[in-house]
Structures are given as structure tokens and as C-alpha cells.
Coordinates of C-alpha atoms in Angstrom, one line a residue:
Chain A
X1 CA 6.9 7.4 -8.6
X2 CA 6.9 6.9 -4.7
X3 CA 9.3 8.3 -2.8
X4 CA 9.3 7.7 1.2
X5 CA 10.4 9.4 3.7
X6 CA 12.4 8.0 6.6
X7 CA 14.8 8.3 9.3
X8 CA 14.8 6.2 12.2
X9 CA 15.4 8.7 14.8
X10 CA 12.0 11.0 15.6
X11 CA 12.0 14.4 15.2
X12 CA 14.7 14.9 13.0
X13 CA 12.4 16.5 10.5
X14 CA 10.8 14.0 8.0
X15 CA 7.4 15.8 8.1
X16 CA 9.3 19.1 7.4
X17 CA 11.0 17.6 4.7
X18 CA 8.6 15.5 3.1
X19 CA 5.9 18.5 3.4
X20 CA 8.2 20.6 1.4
X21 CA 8.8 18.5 -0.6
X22 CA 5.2 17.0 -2.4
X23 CA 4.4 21.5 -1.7
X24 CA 7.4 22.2 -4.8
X25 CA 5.8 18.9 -6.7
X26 CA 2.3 20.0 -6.6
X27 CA 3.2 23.0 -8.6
X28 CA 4.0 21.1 -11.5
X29 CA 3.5 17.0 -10.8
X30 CA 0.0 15.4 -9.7
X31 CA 0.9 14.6 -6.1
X32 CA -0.6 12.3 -3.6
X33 CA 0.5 12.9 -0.1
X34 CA 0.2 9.2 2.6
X35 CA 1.1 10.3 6.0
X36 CA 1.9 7.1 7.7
X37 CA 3.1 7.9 10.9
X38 CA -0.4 6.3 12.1
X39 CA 0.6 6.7 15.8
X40 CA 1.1 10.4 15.5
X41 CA -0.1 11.7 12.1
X42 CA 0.7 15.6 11.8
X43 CA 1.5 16.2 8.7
X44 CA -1.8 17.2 7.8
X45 CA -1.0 20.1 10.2
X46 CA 1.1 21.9 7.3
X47 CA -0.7 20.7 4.4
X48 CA -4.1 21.6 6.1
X49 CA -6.4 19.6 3.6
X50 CA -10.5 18.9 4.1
X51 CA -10.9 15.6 5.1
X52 CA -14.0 14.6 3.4
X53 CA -13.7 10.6 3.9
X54 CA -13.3 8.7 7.1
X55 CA -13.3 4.9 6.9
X56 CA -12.2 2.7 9.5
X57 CA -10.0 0.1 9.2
X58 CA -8.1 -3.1 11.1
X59 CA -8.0 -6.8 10.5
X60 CA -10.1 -9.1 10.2
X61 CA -10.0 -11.8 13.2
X62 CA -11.9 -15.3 13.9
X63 CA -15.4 -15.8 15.3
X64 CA -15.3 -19.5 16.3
X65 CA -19.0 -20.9 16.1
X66 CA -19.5 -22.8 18.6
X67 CA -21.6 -25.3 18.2
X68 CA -19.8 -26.3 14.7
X69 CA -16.0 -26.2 16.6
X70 CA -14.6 -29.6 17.5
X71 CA -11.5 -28.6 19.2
X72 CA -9.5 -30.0 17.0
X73 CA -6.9 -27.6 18.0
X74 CA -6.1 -26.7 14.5
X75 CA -6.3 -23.0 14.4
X76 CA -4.3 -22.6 18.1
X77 CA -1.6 -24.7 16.4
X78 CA -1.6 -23.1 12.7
X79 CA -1.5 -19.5 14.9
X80 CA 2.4 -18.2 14.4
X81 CA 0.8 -15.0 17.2
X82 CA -0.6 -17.5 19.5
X83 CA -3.9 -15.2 19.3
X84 CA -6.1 -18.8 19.6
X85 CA -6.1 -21.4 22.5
X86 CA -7.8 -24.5 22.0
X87 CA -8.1 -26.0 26.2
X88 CA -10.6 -28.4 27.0
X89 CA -14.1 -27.7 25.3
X90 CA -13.1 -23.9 24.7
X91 CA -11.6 -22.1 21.8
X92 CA -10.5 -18.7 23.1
X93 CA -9.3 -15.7 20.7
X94 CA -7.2 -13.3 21.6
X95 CA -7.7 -10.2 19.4
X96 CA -5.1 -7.9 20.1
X97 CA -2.3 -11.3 19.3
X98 CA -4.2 -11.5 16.5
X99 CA -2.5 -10.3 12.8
X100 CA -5.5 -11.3 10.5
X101 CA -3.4 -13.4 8.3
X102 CA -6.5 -15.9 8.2
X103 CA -4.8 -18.9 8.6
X104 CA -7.2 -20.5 11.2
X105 CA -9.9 -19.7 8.9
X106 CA -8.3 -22.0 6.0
X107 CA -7.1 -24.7 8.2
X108 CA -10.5 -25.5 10.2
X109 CA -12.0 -28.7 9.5
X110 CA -15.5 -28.1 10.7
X111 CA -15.8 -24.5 9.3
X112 CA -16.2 -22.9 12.5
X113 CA -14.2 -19.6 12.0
X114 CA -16.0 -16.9 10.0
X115 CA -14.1 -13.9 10.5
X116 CA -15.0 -10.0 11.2
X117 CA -13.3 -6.6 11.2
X118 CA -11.5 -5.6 14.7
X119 CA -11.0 -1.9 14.2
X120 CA -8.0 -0.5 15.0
X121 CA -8.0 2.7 13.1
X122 CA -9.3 4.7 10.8
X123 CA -8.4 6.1 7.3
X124 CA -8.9 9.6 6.1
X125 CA -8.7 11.3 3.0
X126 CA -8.9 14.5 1.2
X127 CA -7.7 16.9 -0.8
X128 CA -5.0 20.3 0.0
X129 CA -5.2 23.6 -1.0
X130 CA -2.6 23.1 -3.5
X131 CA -4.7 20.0 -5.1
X132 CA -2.4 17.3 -2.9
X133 CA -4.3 14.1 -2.7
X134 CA -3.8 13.8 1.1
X135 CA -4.6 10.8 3.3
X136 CA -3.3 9.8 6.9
X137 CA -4.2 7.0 9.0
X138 CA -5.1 7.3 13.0
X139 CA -5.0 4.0 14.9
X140 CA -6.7 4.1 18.0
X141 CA -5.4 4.7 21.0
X142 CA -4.2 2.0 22.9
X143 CA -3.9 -0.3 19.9
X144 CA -0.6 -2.4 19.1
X145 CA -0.3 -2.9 15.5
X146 CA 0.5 0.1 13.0
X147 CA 1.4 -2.6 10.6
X148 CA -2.6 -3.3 9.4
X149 CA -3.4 0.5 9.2
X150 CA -0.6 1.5 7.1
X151 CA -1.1 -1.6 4.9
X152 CA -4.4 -0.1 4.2
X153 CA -3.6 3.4 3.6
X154 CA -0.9 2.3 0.8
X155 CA -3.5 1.2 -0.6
X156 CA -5.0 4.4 -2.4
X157 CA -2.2 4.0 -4.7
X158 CA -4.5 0.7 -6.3
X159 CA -6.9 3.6 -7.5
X160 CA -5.6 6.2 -9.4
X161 CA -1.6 6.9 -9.9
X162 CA -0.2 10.7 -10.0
X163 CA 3.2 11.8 -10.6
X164 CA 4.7 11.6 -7.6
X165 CA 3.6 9.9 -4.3
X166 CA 5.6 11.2 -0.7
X167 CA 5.0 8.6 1.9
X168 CA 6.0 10.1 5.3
X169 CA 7.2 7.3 7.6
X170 CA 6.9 6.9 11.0
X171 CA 10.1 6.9 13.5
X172 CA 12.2 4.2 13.7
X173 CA 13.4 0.9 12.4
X174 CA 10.6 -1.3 13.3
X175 CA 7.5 -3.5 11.2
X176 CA 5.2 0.2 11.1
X177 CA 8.6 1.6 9.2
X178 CA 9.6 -1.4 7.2
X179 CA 5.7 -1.5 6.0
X180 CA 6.0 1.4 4.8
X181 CA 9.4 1.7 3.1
X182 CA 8.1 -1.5 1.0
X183 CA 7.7 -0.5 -2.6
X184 CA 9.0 2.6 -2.5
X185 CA 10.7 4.2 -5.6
X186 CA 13.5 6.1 -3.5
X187 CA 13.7 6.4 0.0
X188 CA 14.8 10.1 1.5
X189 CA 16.6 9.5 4.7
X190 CA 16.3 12.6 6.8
X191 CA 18.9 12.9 9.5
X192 CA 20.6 14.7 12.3
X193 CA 24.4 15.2 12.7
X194 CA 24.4 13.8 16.1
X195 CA 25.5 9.7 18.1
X196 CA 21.7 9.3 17.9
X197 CA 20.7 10.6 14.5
X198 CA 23.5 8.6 13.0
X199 CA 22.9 5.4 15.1
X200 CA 19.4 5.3 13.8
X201 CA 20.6 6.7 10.2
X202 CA 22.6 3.6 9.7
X203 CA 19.3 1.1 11.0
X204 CA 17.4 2.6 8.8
X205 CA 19.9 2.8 5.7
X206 CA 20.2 -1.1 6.3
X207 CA 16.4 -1.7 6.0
X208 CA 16.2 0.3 2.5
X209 CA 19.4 -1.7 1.2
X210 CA 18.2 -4.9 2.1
X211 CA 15.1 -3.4 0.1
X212 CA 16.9 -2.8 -2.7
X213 CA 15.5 0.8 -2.7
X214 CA 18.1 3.5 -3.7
X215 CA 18.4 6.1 -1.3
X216 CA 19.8 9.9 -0.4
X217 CA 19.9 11.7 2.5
X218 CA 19.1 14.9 4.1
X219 CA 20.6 16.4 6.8
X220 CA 18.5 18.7 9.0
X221 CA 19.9 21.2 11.8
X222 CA 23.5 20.6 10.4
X223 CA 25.9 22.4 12.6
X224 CA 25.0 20.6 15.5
X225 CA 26.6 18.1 16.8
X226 CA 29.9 16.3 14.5
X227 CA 30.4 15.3 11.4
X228 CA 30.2 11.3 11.6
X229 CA 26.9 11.0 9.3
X230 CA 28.7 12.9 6.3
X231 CA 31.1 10.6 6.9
X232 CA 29.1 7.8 7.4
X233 CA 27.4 8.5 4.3
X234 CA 30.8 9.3 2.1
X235 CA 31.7 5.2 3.1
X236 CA 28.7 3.8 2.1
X237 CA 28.1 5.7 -0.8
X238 CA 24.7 7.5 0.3
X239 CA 24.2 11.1 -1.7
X240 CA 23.7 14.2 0.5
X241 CA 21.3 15.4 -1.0
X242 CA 20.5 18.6 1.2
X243 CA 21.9 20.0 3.9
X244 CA 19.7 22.4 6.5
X245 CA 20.8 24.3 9.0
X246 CA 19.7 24.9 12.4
X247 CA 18.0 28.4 12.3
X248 CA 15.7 29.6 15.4
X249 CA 13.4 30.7 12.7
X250 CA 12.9 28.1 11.2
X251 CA 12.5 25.9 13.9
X252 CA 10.1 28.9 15.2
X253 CA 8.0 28.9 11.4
X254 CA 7.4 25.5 12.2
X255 CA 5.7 25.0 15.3
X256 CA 3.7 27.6 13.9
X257 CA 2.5 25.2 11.0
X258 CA 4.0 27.0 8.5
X259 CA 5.8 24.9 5.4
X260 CA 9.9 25.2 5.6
X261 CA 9.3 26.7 2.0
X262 CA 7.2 29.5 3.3
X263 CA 9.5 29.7 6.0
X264 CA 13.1 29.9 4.1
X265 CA 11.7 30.8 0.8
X266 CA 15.6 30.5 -0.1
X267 CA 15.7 26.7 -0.1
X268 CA 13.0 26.6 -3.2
X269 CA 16.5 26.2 -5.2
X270 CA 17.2 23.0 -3.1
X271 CA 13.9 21.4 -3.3
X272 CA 13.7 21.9 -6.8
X273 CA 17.2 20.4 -7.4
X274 CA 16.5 17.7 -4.8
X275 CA 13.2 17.0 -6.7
X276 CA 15.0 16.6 -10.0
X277 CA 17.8 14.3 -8.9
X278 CA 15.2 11.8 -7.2
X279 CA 13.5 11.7 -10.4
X280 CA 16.6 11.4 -12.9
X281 CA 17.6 8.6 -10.1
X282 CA 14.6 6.5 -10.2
X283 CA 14.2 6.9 -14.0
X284 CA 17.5 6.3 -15.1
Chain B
X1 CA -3.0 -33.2 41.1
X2 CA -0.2 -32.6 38.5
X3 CA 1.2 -29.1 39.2
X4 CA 3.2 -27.0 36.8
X5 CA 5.8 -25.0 38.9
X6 CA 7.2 -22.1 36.4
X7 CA 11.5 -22.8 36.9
X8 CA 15.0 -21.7 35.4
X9 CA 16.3 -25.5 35.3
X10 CA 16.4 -28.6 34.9
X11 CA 14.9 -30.2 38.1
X12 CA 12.3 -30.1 40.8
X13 CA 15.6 -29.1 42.7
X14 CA 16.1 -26.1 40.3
X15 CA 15.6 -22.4 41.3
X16 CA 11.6 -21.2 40.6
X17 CA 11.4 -18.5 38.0
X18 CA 8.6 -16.0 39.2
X19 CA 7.6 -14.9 35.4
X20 CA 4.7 -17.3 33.9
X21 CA 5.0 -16.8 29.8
X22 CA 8.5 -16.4 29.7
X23 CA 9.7 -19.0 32.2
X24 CA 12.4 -21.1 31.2
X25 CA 11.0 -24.0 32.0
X26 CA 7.8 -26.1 33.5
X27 CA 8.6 -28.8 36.3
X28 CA 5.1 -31.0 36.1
X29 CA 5.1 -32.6 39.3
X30 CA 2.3 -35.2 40.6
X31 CA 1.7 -33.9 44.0
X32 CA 0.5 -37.4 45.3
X33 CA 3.1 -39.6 43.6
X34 CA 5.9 -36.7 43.7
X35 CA 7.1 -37.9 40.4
X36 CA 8.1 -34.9 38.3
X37 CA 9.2 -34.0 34.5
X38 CA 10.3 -31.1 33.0
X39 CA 9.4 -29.6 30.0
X40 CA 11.5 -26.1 28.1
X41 CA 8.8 -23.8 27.8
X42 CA 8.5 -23.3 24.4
X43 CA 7.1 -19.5 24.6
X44 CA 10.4 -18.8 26.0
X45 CA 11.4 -16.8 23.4
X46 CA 7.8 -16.1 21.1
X47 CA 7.8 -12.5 20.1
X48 CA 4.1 -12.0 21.4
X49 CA 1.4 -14.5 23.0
X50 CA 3.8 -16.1 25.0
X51 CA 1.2 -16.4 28.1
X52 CA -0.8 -17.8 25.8
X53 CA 1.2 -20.6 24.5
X54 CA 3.0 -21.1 28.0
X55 CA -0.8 -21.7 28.8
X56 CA -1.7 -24.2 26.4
X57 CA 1.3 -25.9 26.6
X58 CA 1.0 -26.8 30.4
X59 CA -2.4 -27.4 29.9
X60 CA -1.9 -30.1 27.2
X61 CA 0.7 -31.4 29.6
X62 CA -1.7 -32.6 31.8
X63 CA -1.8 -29.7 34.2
X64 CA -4.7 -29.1 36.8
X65 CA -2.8 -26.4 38.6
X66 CA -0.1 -24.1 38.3
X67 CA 2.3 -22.3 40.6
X68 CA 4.2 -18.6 39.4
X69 CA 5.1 -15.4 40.3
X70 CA 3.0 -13.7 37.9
X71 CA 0.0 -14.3 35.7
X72 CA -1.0 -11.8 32.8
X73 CA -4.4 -11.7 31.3
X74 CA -3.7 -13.7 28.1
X75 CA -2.4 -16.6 30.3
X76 CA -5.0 -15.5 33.2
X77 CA -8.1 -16.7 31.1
X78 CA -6.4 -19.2 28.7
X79 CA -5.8 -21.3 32.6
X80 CA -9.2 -20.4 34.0
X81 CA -10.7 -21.6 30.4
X82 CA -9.2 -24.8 31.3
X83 CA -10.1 -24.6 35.2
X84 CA -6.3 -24.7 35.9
X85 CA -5.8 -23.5 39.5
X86 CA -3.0 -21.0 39.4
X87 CA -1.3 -20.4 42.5
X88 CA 1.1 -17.4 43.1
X89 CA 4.5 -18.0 44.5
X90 CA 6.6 -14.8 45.8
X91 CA 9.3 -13.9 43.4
X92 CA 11.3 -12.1 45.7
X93 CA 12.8 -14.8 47.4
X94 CA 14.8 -17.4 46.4
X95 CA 13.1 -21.1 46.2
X96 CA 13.5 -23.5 44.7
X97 CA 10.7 -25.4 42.5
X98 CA 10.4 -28.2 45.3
X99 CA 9.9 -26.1 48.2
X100 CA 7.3 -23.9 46.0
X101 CA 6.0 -27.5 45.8
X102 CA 5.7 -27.7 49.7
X103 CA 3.9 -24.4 49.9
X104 CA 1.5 -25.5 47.4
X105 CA 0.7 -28.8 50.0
X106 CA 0.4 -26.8 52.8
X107 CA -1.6 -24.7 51.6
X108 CA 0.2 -21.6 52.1
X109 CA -0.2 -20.2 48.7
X110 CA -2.9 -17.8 47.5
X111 CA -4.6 -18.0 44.4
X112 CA -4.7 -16.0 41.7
X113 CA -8.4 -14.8 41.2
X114 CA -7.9 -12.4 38.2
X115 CA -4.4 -11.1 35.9
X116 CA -2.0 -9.9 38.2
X117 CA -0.7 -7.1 35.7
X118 CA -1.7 -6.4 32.6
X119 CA -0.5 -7.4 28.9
X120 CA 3.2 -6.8 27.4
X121 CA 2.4 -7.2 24.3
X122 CA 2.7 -3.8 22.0
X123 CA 5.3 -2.3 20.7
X124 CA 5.3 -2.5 17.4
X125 CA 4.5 -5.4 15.3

């Protein structure tokens, strides 16, 4: 079962959540653990497993040979990201246009284009204290596309299956997000009761329902702000699922590194509950 | 030559449009003859690569020069591949595509001799 983790506005507490969360599955579920915030992973920071495999990762992009290249044009017009020109006698490729999708490399008469990895990231996995399988991408710096990263980091699911899979999404309402919230099980929208939390809230809440991914929401730091999300949420029929308060200690446990759990050992109760209705949702 | 003047119209009478990629238009104009045509650009609205397809497009338009306010470093060597001459044009006054045209004759223009800012794409796709 995969449950994701969203919420469109940063900071609002996904990681705190979702850290939590796979912490009160692990005692009694196999649980793997995808951080895929790939422009910031820190989740890692409260799980604290030993990263014992690095890979890198990216897409592969065209190598035009040459001498066998006609410029037909082909592969600049076949090229939805406009990552190839054909002008004159040169084929030029633009890597950091390019999506890897490998169109060129199928159209080309001549074939010219044989096609190597552009590294954009790199993957890394291990395993937590508590027996989490944990892996988290890390795109370089400077590089445009999450999409390709995350797309390979899913992929650890393909080799073994435990209980339950938290995918902890990055901000926003963008491709990196939507990549991520793809094949998901249930999707746990973690929120704050303020104009931005809710405005980014509903983006996100559109994205899972076009999906067709059921979904339930948490809100973090309620208290703040006004109550337009619970109301929000009442009209469109999203469950609450759990409510947090903001608490200068807990806030304080976590910039420490500490897990909310170990923080507020009183919202055990929550998570458990929480736990058990994603499951009975997704299974019924 | 035929020179592509980057515009926001419909004629060689039409105001220039200082951004290269994302112009709204190309007037081709023969600077012997002074016969013109002009051609949407079709990167107008691409969501990345638009230098790059603003490029090719002029160039398979029979370009040997162009004239903007800007050149990025998609559309910089996707020109220079093609030994298009671009010329820069200043954006902060208003001209229109013909008198960018006159500059170009008298030589008043300087060239562009590498990427005048760097990429925009990013984000994230």
C-alpha cells in the first residue's frame, strides 16, 4: 500500500508528518520510506538511516554521429522540448531541454543518434534504525528537471513490496509533485489553516482528484490563522484526519531532528488511528 | 541579406519587440530589395526551448541575420551554428521594425558576440 504525502504549500509539515507516520508503521508493518523531495531531501534527517548505495541517475539524451547524420531534420522536428536543432550541416543538442523520451532516437533514418546517460542526480538507499527501507533522491545542483530523478527513485517499489510505502512529496503543484502523487494508494494532504495553506490545499486536492486517488487531510499548527480549510474540506468532502497544534515545543523538538512522536509522545493515539483509517480506506 | 527583425505586429511598420524566443513575431525583410513578410513566431508560447525553435525557425526562413534585443544561449549557438549574424537592437526605446531596419544599414548596430543573459528555462518540468 503507498500512501503519499503532499501539500502544495512548503513547510507546512509533510516530512513531520510522513516521518511519524512510516516511525508507528515500522513497529508492526514492513515499511519502505521514498523521500522525494529531490530538490531538498531531509527527511533522512529524522529517520537517520546508513546510506550504503549511491547510484546516479538522469536521462538518457542523443549523441548524433556525425558522419552517419544527414540532416534530415527529423529528430529537431519529432522534439516536443525543442532540445535538437537541425541548421545547415549541424545537428546541435541541447541537454538541459532535453526529457529523454527518445523519440529522436526512433525517428532517425540514418541511425545517427545513440543515446547516453546525462546525470542529473543521484539515488541513495539504505536502511533506518527501525528496519525502514529508506531511499531519497539528490539532483544536482543547478539542474532543471526533478521529474527523471523521482521517476527513478519510485522505482524501488519494482523490487520487493512491504506493507506500507510513505512517499514524501516535494512542495507544490507542479510535474516533480504530480510524478510523485502518480500511483499512490492514498494521498495525505498536510496543511496549514492559513490564505496560503488553503490556496495551495485546494491545487493540490485537484491534482489527487483528477488522479482518482482518495485522500484525507492533516492539519498542522491549527490555531493559527481561520478556519476556511476545515471548511474547505467539510464542502468537498475531504476527511480531517488529524489535527496538530502549534506548540513551541514541538516546533522546537524538531529543528532538533527529533521525530513528532518522540516529541509529543501523546499523538501515538492519533497516528495509530490515522494509520488504521488509511488502511481500512484503501482496502475497503 | 534577408534579416529577421524580432516584432509585436503585423508589419515592417510594427513596433520591435526586444525579447528574441518569445517575440511575437518575425518581420523577414530583404535588405537590398526591402521586400518583407512576416511570420507568428511559433515559440511564442513553447513551455521551454523557445530560443531554440525561434532559432530554427528563422533560420529555415531563409535568414542570414537577425536583429533583437536579447539573445539567450540556446538561441545564441543554434544562430551562430547557422552563421546567422545577430545584431542587438536597444529595447528601451520605442522603434519600430523598419527603423531597427535602418540601423541595421547604417551600421549602427553592434553584434552580438556571445549569449547576452543566460537560460530561462528551469523551473520545474
Amino acid at each position: 500500500m503507498q500512501i503519499v504525502i503532499a501539500s502544495g504549500k512548503g513547510g507546512t509539515g509533510k516530512t513531520t508528518v510522513a516521518t511519524s507516520l512510516a516511525s508507528i508503521a515500522a513497529e508492526q508493518d514492513t515499511v519502505r520510506f521514498l523521500d522525494c523531495d529531490v530538490e531538498a531531501p531531509n527527511a533522512g534527517l529524522f529517520l537517520n538511516p546508513r546510506l550504503d548505495t549511491h547510484k546516479e541517475v538522469g536521462v538518457l539524451i542523443p549523441q548524433i554521429d556525425n558522419e552517419a547524420c544527414t540532416y534530415c531534420g527529423k529528430c529537431a522536428e519529432v522534439c516536443q522540448f525543442h532540445a535538437i536543432a537541425v541548421v545547415g550541416k549541424k545537428t546541435l543538442v541541447f541537454p538541459e531541454l532535453c526529457h529523454g523520451c527518445g523519440s529522436c532516437t526512433l525517428v532517425c533514418p540514418e541511425n545517427a543518434i545513440s543515446e547516453h546517460l546525462n546525470v542529473m542526480g543521484i539515488l541513495e538507499g539504505g536502511s533506518t534504525p527501525e528496519q525502514i527501507d529508506f531511499a531519497q533522491g539528490v539532483m544536482n545542483v543547478g539542474e532543471p528537471m526533478a521529474v527523471p530523478i523521482i521517476r527513478e527513485l519510485k522505482k524501488r517499489g519494482s523490487t520487493s513490496s512491504p506493507e506500507i510505502e510513505i512517499w514524501d512529496a516535494p512542495p507544490g503543484a507542479s510535474c516533480p509533485v504530480v510524478e510523485t502523487i502518480r500511483g499512490a494508494d492514498f494521498a495525505l494532504l498536510v496543511t496549514e489553516p492559513t490564505p496560503f495553506g488553503l490556496h495551495d490545499l485546494k491545487q493540490v486536492a485537484e491534482i489527487v482528484n483528477e488522479l482518482g486517488i482518495p485522500a484525507g487531510v492533516v492539519i498542522n499548527r491549527d490555531g493559527i490563522g481561520n478556519n476556511a480549510v476545515g471548511a474547505y474540506c467539510e464542502e468537498s468532502g475531504l476527511p480531517i484526519l488529524m489535527r496538530i497544534p502549534m506548540e513551541r515545543r514541538i516546533a522546537e523538538a524538531i529543528a532538533s531532528g527529533k521525530l513528532l512522536l518522540d516529541a509529543a509522545p501523546e499523538y501515538r493515539p492519533s497516528f495509530e488511528t490515522m494509520l488504521k483509517t488509511i488502511v481500512a480506506e484503501v482496502n475497503a | 541579406m534577408k534579416l529577421a527583425i524580432s516584432i509585436s505586429g503585423k508589419k515592417l511598420s510594427s513596433p520591435f519587440d526586444a525579447r528574441f524566443g518569445r517575440a511575437a513575431a518575425f518581420c523577414i525583410v530583404d535588405t537590398e530589395t526591402g521586400e518583407w513578410e512576416v511570420f507568428e513566431n511559433p515559440a511564442l508560447s513553447a513551455s521551454g526551448g523557445a530560443g531554440v525553435q525561434a532559432s530554427q525557425f528563422v533560420v529555415e526562413h531563409g535568414a542570414e541575420a537577425v536583429a533583437s534585443g536579447a539573445f539567450g544561449p540556446n538561441a545564441f549557438d543554434t544562430l551562430d551554428a547557422a552563421n546567422v549574424e545577430m545584431y542587438l537592437a536597444p529595447g528601451n526605446k520605442a522603434h519600430t521594425a523598419a527603423e531597427v531596419l535602418e540601423m541595421v544599414k547604417a551600421g549602427r548596430l553592434p553584434k552580438a558576440e556571445a549569449a547576452t543573459h543566460k537560460g530561462h528555462h528551469g523551473g520545474s518540468h
